[in-house]
mmCIF file of C-alpha atoms and ligand atoms in Angstrom:
data_model
loop_
_atom_site.group_PDB
_atom_site.id
_atom_site.type_symbol
_atom_site.label_atom_id
_atom_site.label_comp_id
_atom_site.label_asym_id
_atom_site.label_seq_id
_atom_site.Cartn_x
_atom_site.Cartn_y
_atom_site.Cartn_z
ATOM 1 C CA MET I 1 -37.296 -62.878 36.497
ATOM 2 C CA THR I 2 -33.714 -62.914 34.778
ATOM 3 C CA SER I 3 -32.942 -63.926 31.812
ATOM 4 C CA GLU I 4 -30.632 -66.712 32.919
ATOM 5 C CA ARG I 5 -33.640 -67.922 35.773
ATOM 6 C CA ILE I 6 -35.842 -68.436 32.842
ATOM 7 C CA GLU I 7 -32.636 -70.242 30.624
ATOM 8 C CA GLU I 8 -32.316 -72.310 34.204
ATOM 9 C CA ARG I 9 -36.172 -73.109 34.362
ATOM 10 C CA LEU I 10 -36.078 -74.166 30.107
ATOM 11 C CA ALA I 11 -33.579 -76.570 30.451
ATOM 12 C CA ASP I 12 -34.852 -78.556 32.452
ATOM 13 C CA VAL I 13 -38.473 -77.964 31.159
ATOM 14 C CA ARG I 14 -36.505 -79.259 27.484
ATOM 15 C CA ALA I 15 -35.483 -82.516 29.347
ATOM 16 C CA ARG I 16 -39.218 -83.330 30.550
ATOM 17 C CA VAL I 17 -40.566 -82.655 27.169
ATOM 18 C CA ALA I 18 -37.449 -84.635 25.595
ATOM 19 C CA ARG I 19 -38.320 -87.360 27.836
ATOM 20 C CA ALA I 20 -41.970 -86.954 27.247
ATOM 21 C CA ALA I 21 -41.833 -87.299 23.412
ATOM 22 C CA ALA I 22 -39.481 -90.007 24.110
ATOM 23 C CA ARG I 23 -42.083 -91.563 25.642
ATOM 24 C CA ALA I 24 -44.413 -91.804 22.845
ATOM 25 C CA ASP I 25 -41.202 -92.105 20.188
ATOM 26 C CA ARG I 26 -41.501 -87.895 19.032
ATOM 27 C CA ASP I 27 -38.947 -85.871 17.627
ATOM 28 C CA PRO I 28 -38.772 -83.264 20.513
ATOM 29 C CA ALA I 29 -37.961 -80.164 17.770
ATOM 30 C CA GLY I 30 -41.342 -81.049 16.998
ATOM 31 C CA VAL I 31 -43.023 -79.514 19.892
ATOM 32 C CA ASP I 32 -42.694 -75.728 20.034
ATOM 33 C CA LEU I 33 -43.175 -74.141 23.649
ATOM 34 C CA LEU I 34 -45.103 -71.316 24.236
ATOM 35 C CA PRO I 35 -43.857 -69.143 27.451
ATOM 36 C CA VAL I 36 -47.350 -67.026 28.937
ATOM 37 C CA THR I 37 -46.112 -64.415 30.295
ATOM 38 C CA LYS I 38 -49.988 -62.421 31.627
ATOM 39 C CA GLY I 39 -49.803 -61.440 35.015
ATOM 40 C CA HIS I 40 -46.295 -61.274 34.777
ATOM 41 C CA PRO I 41 -44.541 -57.571 33.908
ATOM 42 C CA ALA I 42 -43.483 -56.455 30.466
ATOM 43 C CA SER I 43 -39.623 -57.120 31.946
ATOM 44 C CA ALA I 44 -40.649 -61.311 31.902
ATOM 45 C CA ILE I 45 -41.050 -60.344 27.916
ATOM 46 C CA THR I 46 -37.540 -59.205 27.610
ATOM 47 C CA ALA I 47 -36.053 -61.901 29.877
ATOM 48 C CA VAL I 48 -38.150 -64.754 27.362
ATOM 49 C CA ALA I 49 -36.434 -62.425 24.198
ATOM 50 C CA ALA I 50 -33.021 -62.301 25.793
ATOM 51 C CA ALA I 51 -33.268 -66.257 26.183
ATOM 52 C CA GLY I 52 -33.621 -67.104 22.759
ATOM 53 C CA LEU I 53 -37.509 -68.485 22.212
ATOM 54 C CA PRO I 54 -39.499 -66.661 19.766
ATOM 55 C CA ARG I 55 -42.663 -66.893 20.828
ATOM 56 C CA ILE I 56 -45.018 -65.536 23.760
ATOM 57 C CA GLY I 57 -48.602 -65.663 24.748
ATOM 58 C CA GLU I 58 -51.015 -63.363 26.457
ATOM 59 C CA ASN I 59 -54.515 -63.901 27.651
ATOM 60 C CA ARG I 60 -56.543 -60.176 27.750
ATOM 61 C CA VAL I 61 -55.911 -57.483 24.856
ATOM 62 C CA PRO I 62 -55.602 -54.302 27.306
ATOM 63 C CA GLU I 63 -52.757 -56.300 29.120
ATOM 64 C CA ALA I 64 -50.646 -57.051 26.033
ATOM 65 C CA ALA I 65 -51.061 -53.319 25.094
ATOM 66 C CA GLU I 66 -50.055 -51.867 28.114
ATOM 67 C CA LYS I 67 -47.117 -54.320 27.396
ATOM 68 C CA GLN I 68 -46.650 -53.773 24.317
ATOM 69 C CA ALA I 69 -46.661 -49.986 24.724
ATOM 70 C CA GLU I 70 -43.856 -50.254 27.836
ATOM 71 C CA LEU I 71 -41.462 -52.557 25.723
ATOM 72 C CA ALA I 72 -42.249 -49.565 22.369
ATOM 73 C CA GLY I 73 -42.857 -52.996 20.649
ATOM 74 C CA GLY I 74 -42.808 -56.939 20.789
ATOM 75 C CA CYS I 75 -39.585 -57.086 20.835
ATOM 76 C CA GLY I 76 -39.155 -59.391 17.795
ATOM 77 C CA LEU I 77 -41.149 -61.836 19.159
ATOM 78 C CA ASP I 78 -44.895 -63.803 18.245
ATOM 79 C CA TRP I 79 -47.707 -62.304 20.181
ATOM 80 C CA HIS I 80 -50.007 -65.565 20.626
ATOM 81 C CA MET I 81 -53.191 -64.422 22.029
ATOM 82 C CA ILE I 82 -54.344 -67.238 23.618
ATOM 83 C CA GLY I 83 -57.415 -66.296 25.944
ATOM 84 C CA ARG I 84 -61.173 -65.461 25.424
ATOM 85 C CA LEU I 85 -61.393 -62.536 22.625
ATOM 86 C CA GLN I 86 -64.661 -60.756 22.631
ATOM 87 C CA ARG I 87 -65.883 -59.521 19.215
ATOM 88 C CA ASN I 88 -65.293 -55.871 20.241
ATOM 89 C CA LYS I 89 -61.452 -56.313 20.891
ATOM 90 C CA ALA I 90 -61.030 -57.833 17.938
ATOM 91 C CA ARG I 91 -59.808 -54.848 15.667
ATOM 92 C CA LYS I 92 -57.293 -53.980 18.738
ATOM 93 C CA ALA I 93 -56.402 -57.528 18.841
ATOM 94 C CA ILE I 94 -55.327 -57.947 15.066
ATOM 95 C CA GLY I 95 -52.675 -55.488 15.804
ATOM 96 C CA LEU I 96 -50.996 -56.483 18.604
ATOM 97 C CA PHE I 97 -50.486 -60.381 17.756
ATOM 98 C CA ASP I 98 -49.365 -62.259 15.362
ATOM 99 C CA VAL I 99 -51.634 -65.127 15.878
ATOM 100 C CA ILE I 100 -54.904 -65.429 17.590
ATOM 101 C CA GLU I 101 -55.245 -69.249 18.981
ATOM 102 C CA SER I 102 -57.919 -68.791 20.513
ATOM 103 C CA VAL I 103 -60.698 -68.713 17.897
ATOM 104 C CA ASP I 104 -64.401 -69.872 19.777
ATOM 105 C CA SER I 105 -66.900 -69.160 17.366
ATOM 106 C CA VAL I 106 -67.467 -69.095 13.710
ATOM 107 C CA LYS I 107 -69.058 -65.593 14.554
ATOM 108 C CA LEU I 108 -65.513 -64.406 15.842
ATOM 109 C CA ALA I 109 -63.862 -65.960 12.627
ATOM 110 C CA ARG I 110 -66.048 -64.438 10.997
ATOM 111 C CA ARG I 111 -65.326 -60.903 12.825
ATOM 112 C CA LEU I 112 -61.301 -61.102 12.595
ATOM 113 C CA SER I 113 -61.467 -62.240 8.513
ATOM 114 C CA ARG I 114 -63.905 -58.443 8.180
ATOM 115 C CA ILE I 115 -61.333 -56.710 9.956
ATOM 116 C CA THR I 116 -57.804 -58.061 8.206
ATOM 117 C CA GLU I 117 -59.640 -57.853 4.515
ATOM 118 C CA GLU I 118 -61.371 -54.552 5.272
ATOM 119 C CA GLU I 119 -57.586 -53.051 6.743
ATOM 120 C CA GLY I 120 -56.119 -54.254 4.186
ATOM 121 C CA HIS I 121 -53.233 -56.556 6.787
ATOM 122 C CA GLU I 122 -51.685 -59.829 5.721
ATOM 123 C CA PRO I 123 -54.052 -62.447 6.074
ATOM 124 C CA ILE I 124 -53.600 -63.435 10.480
ATOM 125 C CA GLU I 125 -52.883 -67.081 12.065
ATOM 126 C CA VAL I 126 -55.310 -68.346 13.731
ATOM 127 C CA LEU I 127 -55.881 -71.560 15.812
ATOM 128 C CA VAL I 128 -59.531 -73.027 16.692
ATOM 129 C CA GLN I 129 -60.385 -73.546 19.861
ATOM 130 C CA VAL I 130 -62.035 -76.756 21.199
ATOM 131 C CA ASN I 131 -64.048 -77.464 23.999
ATOM 132 C CA ALA I 132 -62.780 -81.583 24.497
ATOM 133 C CA SER I 133 -64.088 -82.068 28.254
ATOM 134 C CA GLY I 134 -67.770 -80.419 27.713
ATOM 135 C CA GLU I 135 -67.225 -78.433 30.950
ATOM 136 C CA ALA I 136 -69.820 -75.225 30.404
ATOM 137 C CA GLU I 137 -67.762 -72.816 31.334
ATOM 138 C CA LYS I 138 -65.022 -73.252 28.899
ATOM 139 C CA ALA I 139 -64.385 -71.746 25.582
ATOM 140 C CA GLY I 140 -64.289 -73.509 22.377
ATOM 141 C CA LEU I 141 -66.252 -75.885 19.822
ATOM 142 C CA ALA I 142 -67.933 -79.012 20.932
ATOM 143 C CA PRO I 143 -65.569 -81.743 18.523
ATOM 144 C CA ALA I 144 -68.881 -82.617 17.060
ATOM 145 C CA LYS I 145 -69.376 -79.020 15.573
ATOM 146 C CA LEU I 146 -65.623 -78.444 14.661
ATOM 147 C CA ALA I 147 -66.201 -79.869 10.902
ATOM 148 C CA VAL I 148 -69.324 -78.045 9.920
ATOM 149 C CA ALA I 149 -67.250 -74.972 11.297
ATOM 150 C CA LEU I 150 -63.948 -75.415 10.196
ATOM 151 C CA ASP I 151 -65.500 -75.641 6.678
ATOM 152 C CA GLU I 152 -66.658 -72.217 6.562
ATOM 153 C CA ILE I 153 -63.920 -70.935 8.884
ATOM 154 C CA CYS I 154 -61.686 -72.197 6.344
ATOM 155 C CA ARG I 155 -63.265 -70.818 3.235
ATOM 156 C CA LEU I 156 -62.867 -67.230 5.248
ATOM 157 C CA GLY I 157 -60.418 -64.587 3.319
ATOM 158 C CA GLY I 158 -57.446 -62.576 5.859
ATOM 159 C CA LEU I 159 -57.773 -65.735 7.830
ATOM 160 C CA ARG I 160 -54.901 -68.502 7.563
ATOM 161 C CA VAL I 161 -56.132 -71.317 10.007
ATOM 162 C CA ALA I 162 -52.953 -73.603 11.118
ATOM 163 C CA GLY I 163 -54.321 -75.508 13.847
ATOM 164 C CA LEU I 164 -56.362 -76.360 16.854
ATOM 165 C CA MET I 165 -55.780 -75.273 20.046
ATOM 166 C CA THR I 166 -57.190 -77.133 23.691
ATOM 167 C CA MET I 167 -57.494 -75.988 26.780
ATOM 168 C CA ALA I 168 -57.873 -79.537 29.239
ATOM 169 C CA PRO I 169 -60.249 -79.506 32.503
ATOM 170 C CA PHE I 170 -57.672 -78.638 35.463
ATOM 171 C CA THR I 171 -57.091 -81.947 37.397
ATOM 172 C CA ALA I 172 -54.561 -84.146 38.612
ATOM 173 C CA ASP I 173 -56.499 -87.456 36.656
ATOM 174 C CA GLU I 174 -54.137 -88.771 34.313
ATOM 175 C CA GLY I 175 -56.900 -90.281 32.145
ATOM 176 C CA MET I 176 -58.712 -87.860 32.037
ATOM 177 C CA LEU I 177 -56.349 -85.788 30.217
ATOM 178 C CA ARG I 178 -55.572 -88.182 28.442
ATOM 179 C CA LYS I 179 -58.738 -88.402 26.946
ATOM 180 C CA THR I 180 -58.815 -84.678 26.025
ATOM 181 C CA PHE I 181 -55.667 -84.234 24.216
ATOM 182 C CA ARG I 182 -56.273 -87.554 22.404
ATOM 183 C CA THR I 183 -59.902 -86.121 21.396
ATOM 184 C CA VAL I 184 -58.773 -83.248 19.722
ATOM 185 C CA ARG I 185 -55.711 -85.227 17.796
ATOM 186 C CA GLU I 186 -58.537 -87.358 16.404
ATOM 187 C CA ALA I 187 -60.815 -84.649 15.425
ATOM 188 C CA SER I 188 -57.748 -82.496 13.901
ATOM 189 C CA VAL I 189 -57.114 -85.978 11.845
ATOM 190 C CA ARG I 190 -60.338 -86.532 10.758
ATOM 191 C CA CYS I 191 -60.974 -82.639 9.891
ATOM 192 C CA SER I 192 -57.956 -82.757 7.768
ATOM 193 C CA ASP I 193 -59.286 -85.594 5.848
ATOM 194 C CA GLU I 194 -62.712 -84.078 5.822
ATOM 195 C CA VAL I 195 -62.597 -80.495 5.382
ATOM 196 C CA GLU I 196 -60.977 -78.938 2.736
ATOM 197 C CA GLY I 197 -58.638 -76.349 2.999
ATOM 198 C CA PHE I 198 -58.112 -77.661 6.653
ATOM 199 C CA GLU I 199 -54.505 -79.759 7.232
ATOM 200 C CA GLY I 200 -54.538 -79.956 10.932
ATOM 201 C CA GLY I 201 -50.836 -78.707 11.575
ATOM 202 C CA VAL I 202 -50.394 -77.456 15.660
ATOM 203 C CA LEU I 203 -51.840 -78.592 17.956
ATOM 204 C CA SER I 204 -51.728 -76.895 20.821
ATOM 205 C CA MET I 205 -52.379 -78.802 23.936
ATOM 206 C CA GLY I 206 -50.781 -78.670 27.500
ATOM 207 C CA MET I 207 -50.440 -76.274 30.333
ATOM 208 C CA SER I 208 -47.359 -76.403 33.281
ATOM 209 C CA ASN I 209 -49.811 -79.387 34.695
ATOM 210 C CA ASP I 210 -50.574 -80.733 31.889
ATOM 211 C CA PHE I 211 -47.358 -80.791 28.892
ATOM 212 C CA GLU I 212 -45.845 -84.074 29.216
ATOM 213 C CA VAL I 213 -49.587 -86.115 29.016
ATOM 214 C CA ALA I 214 -50.248 -82.966 26.160
ATOM 215 C CA ILE I 215 -47.018 -84.229 24.436
ATOM 216 C CA GLU I 216 -47.531 -87.905 24.723
ATOM 217 C CA GLU I 217 -51.072 -87.307 23.136
ATOM 218 C CA GLY I 218 -49.800 -85.153 19.958
ATOM 219 C CA SER I 219 -49.261 -81.703 20.841
ATOM 220 C CA THR I 220 -47.212 -79.544 18.726
ATOM 221 C CA ARG I 221 -47.336 -77.070 20.982
ATOM 222 C CA VAL I 222 -47.192 -76.664 25.126
ATOM 223 C CA ARG I 223 -47.949 -73.186 26.733
ATOM 224 C CA LEU I 224 -46.196 -72.602 29.651
ATOM 225 C CA GLY I 225 -46.626 -69.787 32.126
ATOM 226 C CA THR I 226 -46.071 -70.930 36.099
ATOM 227 C CA VAL I 227 -43.053 -73.280 35.408
ATOM 228 C CA LEU I 228 -40.952 -71.377 32.838
ATOM 229 C CA LEU I 229 -41.965 -68.255 34.417
ATOM 230 C CA GLY I 230 -43.030 -68.678 37.742
ATOM 231 C CA GLU I 231 -45.969 -68.310 40.572
ATOM 232 C CA ARG I 232 -48.228 -65.241 39.173
HETATM 233 C C1 LIG J 1 -52.539 -69.027 31.529
HETATM 234 C C2 LIG J 1 -52.362 -69.710 30.458
HETATM 235 C C3 LIG J 1 -51.776 -70.590 30.331
HETATM 236 C C4 LIG J 1 -50.204 -70.743 31.168
HETATM 237 O O1 LIG J 1 -50.614 -71.617 32.247
HETATM 238 P P1 LIG J 1 -49.546 -72.214 33.585
HETATM 239 O O2 LIG J 1 -50.647 -73.052 34.124
HETATM 240 O O3 LIG J 1 -49.092 -70.918 34.041
HETATM 241 O O4 LIG J 1 -48.516 -72.292 32.360
HETATM 242 C C5 LIG J 1 -51.417 -71.555 29.158
HETATM 243 N N1 LIG J 1 -52.829 -71.953 28.667
HETATM 244 C C6 LIG J 1 -53.928 -70.537 28.568
HETATM 245 C C7 LIG J 1 -54.824 -70.244 27.865
HETATM 246 C C8 LIG J 1 -53.350 -69.896 29.733
HETATM 247 O O5 LIG J 1 -54.721 -68.995 29.622
#
């Protein structure tokens, strides 16, 4: 995909973001786009950078490593890890990514904290992943367990907890999507009251099939693969 083609798609996506924000009386500037380049060649990343977008998302450590080797760096973009991170790949991930959006357990947070401090690396920005739908195969903390987990995670050194991330069920049922996103937004508000050191902030929610509902429900970052970059 060329940067011209991305710019065309981007114009369409931005219009859809603006309409969704307007429906919720929100400023569309409060919604960041995270182009998800997983499954696309490294050239998609240069095209994203050429289109003027500041960040990309990848979901696998080896794929990100291969692409950074091929591109001889990160193209000046912020790299966001959005996929499940095995604890034995945490060190590698810290070297490759600027933000880890998929912190799905206190154990993983502890490990990231320890490695960051051990290596004298600057604090890494993280989001805590919430499993709001209760699906067994989805990663993330249950909303009921979030406050206790965040209380520990926010005390760890080497991490900057910037907010929450979630994946909704894969469904066209708008009511169910809405309920999932709302649950996460409400959990964020509640935890920013209850948990010292947690200020909420980023709500990374919404993908190609559900980003408009996510924006209506308060998303501040939509992670978009297919609508921006085409089918994988
Ligand atoms: C792949 C992926 C996306 C983007 O998916 P699309 O449906 O192509 O927009 C967003 N978030 C996560 C966690 C993903 O793995």
